[in-house]
PDB file of C-alpha atoms in Angstrom:
ATOM      1  CA  HIS G  29       0.015   0.007  -0.063  1.00  0.00           C
ATOM      2  CA  ASP G  30       1.354   3.412  -0.883  1.00  0.00           C
ATOM      3  CA  SER G  31      -0.868   6.286   0.459  1.00  0.00           C
ATOM      4  CA  ARG G  32       0.220   8.446  -2.187  1.00  0.00           C
ATOM      5  CA  ASP G  33      -0.837   6.197  -4.991  1.00  0.00           C
ATOM      6  CA  PHE G  34      -4.545   5.480  -5.359  1.00  0.00           C
ATOM      7  CA  THR G  35      -3.941   2.705  -7.626  1.00  0.00           C
ATOM      8  CA  SER G  36      -1.698   0.788  -5.198  1.00  0.00           C
ATOM      9  CA  LEU G  37      -3.152  -2.066  -2.845  1.00  0.00           C
ATOM     10  CA  SER G  38      -5.515  -0.473  -0.497  1.00  0.00           C
ATOM     11  CA  SER G  39      -3.875  -2.319   2.562  1.00  0.00           C
ATOM     12  CA  ASN G  40      -0.970  -4.255   3.344  1.00  0.00           C
ATOM     13  CA  THR G  41      -2.893  -6.948   5.116  1.00  0.00           C
ATOM     14  CA  ILE G  42      -4.594  -9.464   2.883  1.00  0.00           C
ATOM     15  CA  TYR G  43      -7.356 -11.801   4.069  1.00  0.00           C
ATOM     16  CA  ALA G  44      -8.691 -13.323   1.086  1.00  0.00           C
ATOM     17  CA  LEU G  45      -7.552 -14.183  -2.679  1.00  0.00           C
ATOM     18  CA  HIS G  46     -10.171 -15.138  -5.314  1.00  0.00           C
ATOM     19  CA  VAL G  47      -9.952 -15.615  -8.997  1.00  0.00           C
ATOM     20  CA  ASP G  48     -13.455 -15.497 -10.694  1.00  0.00           C
ATOM     21  CA  ARG G  49     -14.737 -17.144 -13.943  1.00  0.00           C
ATOM     22  CA  ALA G  50     -13.504 -14.184 -15.977  1.00  0.00           C
ATOM     23  CA  GLY G  51      -9.729 -14.797 -14.623  1.00  0.00           C
ATOM     24  CA  ARG G  52      -9.952 -11.602 -12.606  1.00  0.00           C
ATOM     25  CA  LEU G  53      -7.879 -11.630  -9.301  1.00  0.00           C
ATOM     26  CA  TRP G  54     -10.026 -10.141  -6.453  1.00  0.00           C
ATOM     27  CA  ILE G  55      -8.262  -9.325  -3.042  1.00  0.00           C
ATOM     28  CA  GLY G  56     -10.035  -9.012   0.381  1.00  0.00           C
ATOM     29  CA  THR G  57      -8.081  -6.635   2.702  1.00  0.00           C
ATOM     30  CA  ASP G  58      -8.235  -5.969   6.429  1.00  0.00           C
ATOM     31  CA  SER G  59      -9.147  -2.309   6.143  1.00  0.00           C
ATOM     32  CA  GLY G  60      -9.285  -1.133   2.570  1.00  0.00           C
ATOM     33  CA  GLY G  61     -12.119  -3.031   1.088  1.00  0.00           C
ATOM     34  CA  LEU G  62     -12.131  -5.131  -1.971  1.00  0.00           C
ATOM     35  CA  ASP G  63      -9.219  -4.526  -4.617  1.00  0.00           C
ATOM     36  CA  ARG G  64      -9.078  -6.028  -8.271  1.00  0.00           C
ATOM     37  CA  LEU G  65      -5.839  -6.606  -9.848  1.00  0.00           C
ATOM     38  CA  VAL G  66      -5.486  -4.618 -13.058  1.00  0.00           C
ATOM     39  CA  GLY G  67      -2.690  -5.065 -15.560  1.00  0.00           C
ATOM     40  CA  THR G  68       0.391  -7.321 -15.682  1.00  0.00           C
ATOM     41  CA  PRO G  69       3.957  -6.920 -14.670  1.00  0.00           C
ATOM     42  CA  GLY G  70       5.024  -6.675 -18.513  1.00  0.00           C
ATOM     43  CA  GLY G  71       2.189  -4.810 -19.746  1.00  0.00           C
ATOM     44  CA  THR G  72       1.606  -1.071 -20.264  1.00  0.00           C
ATOM     45  CA  GLY G  73       1.156   0.575 -16.890  1.00  0.00           C
ATOM     46  CA  GLY G  74       2.388  -2.491 -14.995  1.00  0.00           C
ATOM     47  CA  VAL G  75       0.536  -3.825 -12.100  1.00  0.00           C
ATOM     48  CA  ARG G  76      -2.279  -1.704 -10.172  1.00  0.00           C
ATOM     49  CA  PHE G  77      -5.311  -2.226  -8.265  1.00  0.00           C
ATOM     50  CA  SER G  78      -8.846  -0.830  -8.593  1.00  0.00           C
ATOM     51  CA  ASN G  79     -10.712  -0.580  -5.163  1.00  0.00           C
ATOM     52  CA  VAL G  80     -14.358  -0.965  -3.982  1.00  0.00           C
ATOM     53  CA  SER G  81     -14.863   0.172  -0.426  1.00  0.00           C
ATOM     54  CA  THR G  82     -17.628   1.368   1.946  1.00  0.00           C
ATOM     55  CA  GLU G  83     -17.527   4.619  -0.251  1.00  0.00           C
ATOM     56  CA  GLU G  84     -19.000   2.484  -2.889  1.00  0.00           C
ATOM     57  CA  GLY G  85     -21.670   0.700  -0.904  1.00  0.00           C
ATOM     58  CA  LEU G  86     -19.814  -2.100   0.945  1.00  0.00           C
ATOM     59  CA  THR G  87     -20.972  -2.501   4.535  1.00  0.00           C
ATOM     60  CA  SER G  88     -17.303  -3.123   5.683  1.00  0.00           C
ATOM     61  CA  ASN G  89     -13.840  -2.428   4.464  1.00  0.00           C
ATOM     62  CA  ALA G  90     -12.581  -5.820   6.140  1.00  0.00           C
ATOM     63  CA  ILE G  91     -13.199  -8.715   3.754  1.00  0.00           C
ATOM     64  CA  TYR G  92     -12.619 -11.878   5.182  1.00  0.00           C
ATOM     65  CA  GLY G  93     -13.858 -14.247   2.314  1.00  0.00           C
ATOM     66  CA  ILE G  94     -14.631 -14.051  -1.495  1.00  0.00           C
ATOM     67  CA  HIS G  95     -16.668 -16.334  -3.599  1.00  0.00           C
ATOM     68  CA  SER G  96     -18.074 -15.690  -7.107  1.00  0.00           C
ATOM     69  CA  THR G  97     -21.141 -17.246  -8.517  1.00  0.00           C
ATOM     70  CA  GLU G  98     -22.267 -18.187 -11.988  1.00  0.00           C
ATOM     71  CA  ASP G  99     -23.756 -14.933 -12.716  1.00  0.00           C
ATOM     72  CA  GLY G 100     -20.527 -13.028 -11.996  1.00  0.00           C
ATOM     73  CA  ALA G 101     -21.580 -11.817  -8.607  1.00  0.00           C
ATOM     74  CA  LEU G 102     -19.135 -11.791  -5.785  1.00  0.00           C
ATOM     75  CA  TRP G 103     -20.344 -12.896  -2.215  1.00  0.00           C
ATOM     76  CA  LEU G 104     -18.008 -11.172   0.334  1.00  0.00           C
ATOM     77  CA  ALA G 105     -17.927 -11.902   4.058  1.00  0.00           C
ATOM     78  CA  GLY G 106     -16.973  -8.955   6.489  1.00  0.00           C
ATOM     79  CA  ASN G 107     -17.363  -7.615   9.905  1.00  0.00           C
ATOM     80  CA  GLN G 108     -20.788  -6.221   9.084  1.00  0.00           C
ATOM     81  CA  GLY G 109     -22.617  -8.903   7.533  1.00  0.00           C
ATOM     82  CA  LEU G 110     -22.503 -10.547   3.874  1.00  0.00           C
ATOM     83  CA  MET G 111     -22.608  -8.565   0.784  1.00  0.00           C
ATOM     84  CA  ARG G 112     -23.423  -9.584  -2.877  1.00  0.00           C
ATOM     85  CA  TYR G 113     -21.376  -7.113  -5.112  1.00  0.00           C
ATOM     86  CA  ASP G 114     -21.954  -7.159  -8.931  1.00  0.00           C
ATOM     87  CA  PRO G 115     -18.860  -6.006 -10.865  1.00  0.00           C
ATOM     88  CA  ALA G 116     -20.862  -5.634 -13.854  1.00  0.00           C
ATOM     89  CA  ASN G 117     -22.855  -2.646 -12.527  1.00  0.00           C
ATOM     90  CA  GLY G 118     -21.198  -1.690  -9.199  1.00  0.00           C
ATOM     91  CA  THR G 119     -24.220  -2.695  -7.007  1.00  0.00           C
ATOM     92  CA  THR G 120     -23.953  -4.028  -3.519  1.00  0.00           C
ATOM     93  CA  ARG G 121     -26.804  -5.903  -1.795  1.00  0.00           C
ATOM     94  CA  LYS G 122     -26.405  -6.411   2.080  1.00  0.00           C
ATOM     95  CA  PHE G 123     -27.283  -9.147   4.169  1.00  0.00           C
ATOM     96  CA  HIS G 124     -27.515  -8.794   8.226  1.00  0.00           C
ATOM     97  CA  ARG G 125     -28.734 -10.696  11.164  1.00  0.00           C
ATOM     98  CA  GLU G 126     -32.390  -9.718  10.256  1.00  0.00           C
ATOM     99  CA  HIS G 127     -31.926 -11.823   7.126  1.00  0.00           C
ATOM    100  CA  GLY G 128     -31.136 -14.943   8.878  1.00  0.00           C
ATOM    101  CA  LEU G 129     -27.357 -14.616   9.250  1.00  0.00           C
ATOM    102  CA  GLN G 130     -25.616 -16.376  12.170  1.00  0.00           C
ATOM    103  CA  GLY G 131     -24.434 -12.743  13.293  1.00  0.00           C
ATOM    104  CA  GLU G 132     -22.815  -9.588  11.694  1.00  0.00           C
ATOM    105  CA  GLU G 133     -19.221 -10.754  12.143  1.00  0.00           C
ATOM    106  CA  PHE G 134     -17.792 -13.511   9.899  1.00  0.00           C
ATOM    107  CA  ASN G 135     -14.185 -15.070  10.491  1.00  0.00           C
ATOM    108  CA  PHE G 136     -11.139 -14.902   8.429  1.00  0.00           C
ATOM    109  CA  GLY G 137     -10.766 -17.934   6.484  1.00  0.00           C
ATOM    110  CA  ALA G 138     -14.131 -19.431   7.440  1.00  0.00           C
ATOM    111  CA  HIS G 139     -15.708 -19.813   4.074  1.00  0.00           C
ATOM    112  CA  HIS G 140     -16.062 -22.572   1.246  1.00  0.00           C
ATOM    113  CA  ARG G 141     -17.874 -23.267  -1.877  1.00  0.00           C
ATOM    114  CA  LEU G 142     -19.296 -26.675  -2.007  1.00  0.00           C
ATOM    115  CA  ALA G 143     -19.273 -28.817  -5.037  1.00  0.00           C
ATOM    116  CA  ASP G 144     -22.958 -28.156  -5.858  1.00  0.00           C
ATOM    117  CA  GLY G 145     -22.481 -24.403  -5.773  1.00  0.00           C
ATOM    118  CA  ARG G 146     -23.773 -23.643  -2.338  1.00  0.00           C
ATOM    119  CA  LEU G 147     -21.742 -21.293  -0.205  1.00  0.00           C
ATOM    120  CA  VAL G 148     -20.803 -21.497   3.489  1.00  0.00           C
ATOM    121  CA  PHE G 149     -19.514 -18.494   5.786  1.00  0.00           C
ATOM    122  CA  GLY G 150     -18.678 -18.991   9.353  1.00  0.00           C
ATOM    123  CA  GLY G 151     -18.644 -16.599  12.245  1.00  0.00           C
ATOM    124  CA  ALA G 152     -18.654 -16.538  16.047  1.00  0.00           C
ATOM    125  CA  GLY G 153     -22.321 -17.464  16.059  1.00  0.00           C
ATOM    126  CA  GLY G 154     -22.233 -20.513  13.835  1.00  0.00           C
ATOM    127  CA  PHE G 155     -22.124 -20.596   9.777  1.00  0.00           C
ATOM    128  CA  ASN G 156     -24.750 -19.787   7.060  1.00  0.00           C
ATOM    129  CA  LEU G 157     -25.040 -22.146   4.379  1.00  0.00           C
ATOM    130  CA  PHE G 158     -27.049 -21.250   1.199  1.00  0.00           C
ATOM    131  CA  ASP G 159     -27.484 -21.669  -2.589  1.00  0.00           C
ATOM    132  CA  PRO G 160     -26.897 -18.289  -4.207  1.00  0.00           C
ATOM    133  CA  ALA G 161     -28.711 -19.501  -7.299  1.00  0.00           C
ATOM    134  CA  ALA G 162     -31.835 -20.133  -5.354  1.00  0.00           C
ATOM    135  CA  LEU G 163     -31.957 -16.803  -3.752  1.00  0.00           C
ATOM    136  CA  THR G 164     -34.656 -14.510  -5.048  1.00  0.00           C
ATOM    137  CA  ILE G 165     -33.306 -10.890  -4.342  1.00  0.00           C
ATOM    138  CA  ALA G 166     -36.339  -8.678  -4.744  1.00  0.00           C
ATOM    139  CA  PRO G 167     -36.269  -4.942  -4.027  1.00  0.00           C
ATOM    140  CA  SER G 168     -37.443  -4.015  -0.529  1.00  0.00           C
ATOM    141  CA  PRO G 169     -40.830  -2.724  -0.345  1.00  0.00           C
ATOM    142  CA  ALA G 170     -41.297   0.913   0.844  1.00  0.00           C
ATOM    143  CA  PRO G 171     -42.488   1.069   4.313  1.00  0.00           C
ATOM    144  CA  PRO G 172     -46.152   2.329   5.005  1.00  0.00           C
ATOM    145  CA  ILE G 173     -46.244   6.056   6.029  1.00  0.00           C
ATOM    146  CA  VAL G 174     -48.506   7.264   8.830  1.00  0.00           C
ATOM    147  CA  VAL G 175     -49.408  10.797   9.913  1.00  0.00           C
ATOM    148  CA  THR G 176     -48.311  11.218  13.471  1.00  0.00           C
ATOM    149  CA  SER G 177     -49.110  14.775  14.237  1.00  0.00           C
ATOM    150  CA  LEU G 178     -51.009  17.796  12.788  1.00  0.00           C
ATOM    151  CA  ASP G 179     -50.567  21.279  13.928  1.00  0.00           C
ATOM    152  CA  ILE G 180     -52.376  24.380  12.585  1.00  0.00           C
ATOM    153  CA  LEU G 181     -50.665  27.891  13.374  1.00  0.00           C
ATOM    154  CA  GLY G 182     -48.410  26.053  15.998  1.00  0.00           C
ATOM    155  CA  ARG G 183     -51.471  24.361  17.878  1.00  0.00           C
ATOM    156  CA  GLU G 184     -52.013  20.591  17.684  1.00  0.00           C
ATOM    157  CA  THR G 185     -55.354  19.884  16.153  1.00  0.00           C
ATOM    158  CA  PRO G 186     -57.664  17.560  18.135  1.00  0.00           C
ATOM    159  CA  SER G 187     -58.767  14.572  16.414  1.00  0.00           C
ATOM    160  CA  THR G 188     -61.676  12.134  16.847  1.00  0.00           C
ATOM    161  CA  GLY G 189     -59.405   9.107  15.872  1.00  0.00           C
ATOM    162  CA  PRO G 190     -56.094   8.192  14.461  1.00  0.00           C
ATOM    163  CA  LEU G 191     -54.769  10.725  12.264  1.00  0.00           C
ATOM    164  CA  GLN G 192     -53.965   8.269   9.529  1.00  0.00           C
ATOM    165  CA  LEU G 193     -57.689   7.569   8.990  1.00  0.00           C
ATOM    166  CA  MET G 194     -58.425  11.165   8.620  1.00  0.00           C
ATOM    167  CA  LYS G 195     -60.360  11.578   5.319  1.00  0.00           C
ATOM    168  CA  ASP G 196     -60.282  15.229   4.713  1.00  0.00           C
ATOM    169  CA  LEU G 197     -58.976  18.413   6.526  1.00  0.00           C
ATOM    170  CA  GLN G 198     -60.967  21.699   6.392  1.00  0.00           C
ATOM    171  CA  LEU G 199     -58.775  24.811   6.518  1.00  0.00           C
ATOM    172  CA  ASN G 200     -59.824  28.528   6.047  1.00  0.00           C
ATOM    173  CA  TYR G 201     -57.731  31.598   4.723  1.00  0.00           C
ATOM    174  CA  GLU G 202     -56.309  32.273   8.288  1.00  0.00           C
ATOM    175  CA  ASP G 203     -54.604  28.810   8.418  1.00  0.00           C
ATOM    176  CA  ARG G 204     -51.445  29.925   6.884  1.00  0.00           C
ATOM    177  CA  ALA G 205     -49.083  27.502   8.702  1.00  0.00           C
ATOM    178  CA  VAL G 206     -49.719  23.824   8.787  1.00  0.00           C
ATOM    179  CA  THR G 207     -47.308  21.381  10.165  1.00  0.00           C
ATOM    180  CA  LEU G 208     -47.531  17.555   9.418  1.00  0.00           C
ATOM    181  CA  GLU G 209     -45.258  15.033  11.125  1.00  0.00           C
ATOM    182  CA  PHE G 210     -45.059  11.429   9.836  1.00  0.00           C
ATOM    183  CA  SER G 211     -43.276   8.316  10.255  1.00  0.00           C
ATOM    184  CA  ALA G 212     -42.100   5.514   8.170  1.00  0.00           C
ATOM    185  CA  LEU G 213     -43.112   2.147   9.863  1.00  0.00           C
TER     186      LEU G 213
END
């Protein structure tokens, strides 16, 4: 790592190396995120690295394990869940304990791809075993929005029931300041 050269390796400590189906070498570091080897020693420009980190959407800059799938995506284990990084478009999908993970922290070297394509990532709370081809990754639905408060001219408006069930609101020309508070559930 050379802090003066943004094309150098992002960290001097490497936790994981992986060659994907396209022959690209991916490097998981302890604090710099995910690096990809670019160039060759004898080629124009020599050896350099491109980097993906939390600035580009990863949840963690510590990458303990890397595996690629048939569709070209990379599965990354870190200290803040699992990540599915798509090098083709630069998007990252994040998975955490609420998605069924054993915990947020995974362990260095505790990962394996089984012969049938399933992936295993281990951490302090056990391990996660899954088939990435069988996952349906749908966009998260928008949360419901509810009105929690209504003020007219700085005074809370009395209501006969929950504000989210109010059908209409009558205002007159003197009601110049209306404040609505709402929450995403």
